[in-house]
Coordinates of C-alpha atoms in Angstrom, one line a residue:
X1 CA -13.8 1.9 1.8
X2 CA -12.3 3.9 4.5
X3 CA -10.1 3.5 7.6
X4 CA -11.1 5.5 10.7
X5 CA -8.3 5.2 12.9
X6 CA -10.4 6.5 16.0
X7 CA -12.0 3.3 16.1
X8 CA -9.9 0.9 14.4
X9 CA -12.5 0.5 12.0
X10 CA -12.6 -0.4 8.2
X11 CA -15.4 1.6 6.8
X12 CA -17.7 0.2 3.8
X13 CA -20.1 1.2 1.9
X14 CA -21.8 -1.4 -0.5
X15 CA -23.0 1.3 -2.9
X16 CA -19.6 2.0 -4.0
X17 CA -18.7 -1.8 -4.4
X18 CA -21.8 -2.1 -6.9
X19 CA -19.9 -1.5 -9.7
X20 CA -17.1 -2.8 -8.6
X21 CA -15.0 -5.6 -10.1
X22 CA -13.1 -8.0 -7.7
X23 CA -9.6 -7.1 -8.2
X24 CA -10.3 -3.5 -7.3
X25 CA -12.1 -4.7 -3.9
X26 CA -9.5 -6.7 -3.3
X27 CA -7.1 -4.6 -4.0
X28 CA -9.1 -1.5 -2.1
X29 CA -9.7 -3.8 1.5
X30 CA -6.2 -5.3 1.5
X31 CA -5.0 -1.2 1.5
X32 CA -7.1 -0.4 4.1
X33 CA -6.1 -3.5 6.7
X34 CA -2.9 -2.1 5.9
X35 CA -4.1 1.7 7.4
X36 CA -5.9 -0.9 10.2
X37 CA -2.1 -2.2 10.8
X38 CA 0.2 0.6 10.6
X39 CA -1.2 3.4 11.8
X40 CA -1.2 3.3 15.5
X41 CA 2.0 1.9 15.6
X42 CA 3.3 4.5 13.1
X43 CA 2.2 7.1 15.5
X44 CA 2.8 6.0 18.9
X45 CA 5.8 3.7 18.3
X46 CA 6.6 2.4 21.3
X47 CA 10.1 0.1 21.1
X48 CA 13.7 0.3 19.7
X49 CA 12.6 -1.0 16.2
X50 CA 9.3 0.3 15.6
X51 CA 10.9 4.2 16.1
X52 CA 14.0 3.4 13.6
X53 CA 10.9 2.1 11.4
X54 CA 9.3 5.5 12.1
X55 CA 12.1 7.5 11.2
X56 CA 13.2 5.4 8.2
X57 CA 9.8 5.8 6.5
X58 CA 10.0 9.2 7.2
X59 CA 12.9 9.5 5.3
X60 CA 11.7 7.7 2.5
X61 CA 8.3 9.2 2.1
X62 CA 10.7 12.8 1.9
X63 CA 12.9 11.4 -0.7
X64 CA 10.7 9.7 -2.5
X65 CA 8.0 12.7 -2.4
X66 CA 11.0 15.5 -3.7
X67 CA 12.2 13.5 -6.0
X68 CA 9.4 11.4 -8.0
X69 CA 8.6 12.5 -11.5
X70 CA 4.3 12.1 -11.0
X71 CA 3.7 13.9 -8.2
X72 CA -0.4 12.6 -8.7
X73 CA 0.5 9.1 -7.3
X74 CA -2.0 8.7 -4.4
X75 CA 0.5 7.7 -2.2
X76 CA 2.5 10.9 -2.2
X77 CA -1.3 12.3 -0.9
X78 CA 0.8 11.9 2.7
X79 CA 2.9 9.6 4.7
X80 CA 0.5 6.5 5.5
X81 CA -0.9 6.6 2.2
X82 CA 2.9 6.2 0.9
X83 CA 2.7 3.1 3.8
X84 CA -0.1 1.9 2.8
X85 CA 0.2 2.2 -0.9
X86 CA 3.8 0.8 -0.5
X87 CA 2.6 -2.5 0.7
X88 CA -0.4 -3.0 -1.5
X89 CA 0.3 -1.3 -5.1
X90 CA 3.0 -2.4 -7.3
X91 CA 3.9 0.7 -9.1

């Protein structure tokens, strides 16, 4: 699965789910509505709230990034992966 944030569009491609078991699907679309959510938003905030939210991940992803101890985690790949992972994968 992929989000292509050009059209606001969730990508799939059955051939990869083949193999697939459910929790991995889930787990895959649920990150990917997340991408579908955040993104925009994340790039164009637009109020009070949504630019402190901007700025606060921000700071996060930075800290988080310079000081983890596995730098391999997807989510350190860049800043909405970190979102994205964030909301959908407990480690």
């Amino acid at each position: 699965m992929e989000y292509n944030s050009l059209t606001n569009t969730i990508n799939i491609d059955p051939n990869r789910l083949k193999n697939a078991d459910t929790e991995f699907v889930v787990k895959a679309f649920l990150h990917e509505v997340v991408h579908s959510i955040t993104v925009n938003v994340f790039n164009n905030p637009k109020t009070i709230e949504e630019k402190e939210l901007k700025k606060f991940i921000e700071e996060a992803y930075s800290h988080y990034k310079n000081n983890t101890t596995n730098e391999d985690l997807y989510g350190y790949e860049n800043i909405y992966e970190f979102i994205a992972e964030a909301m959908t994968n407990k480690i």
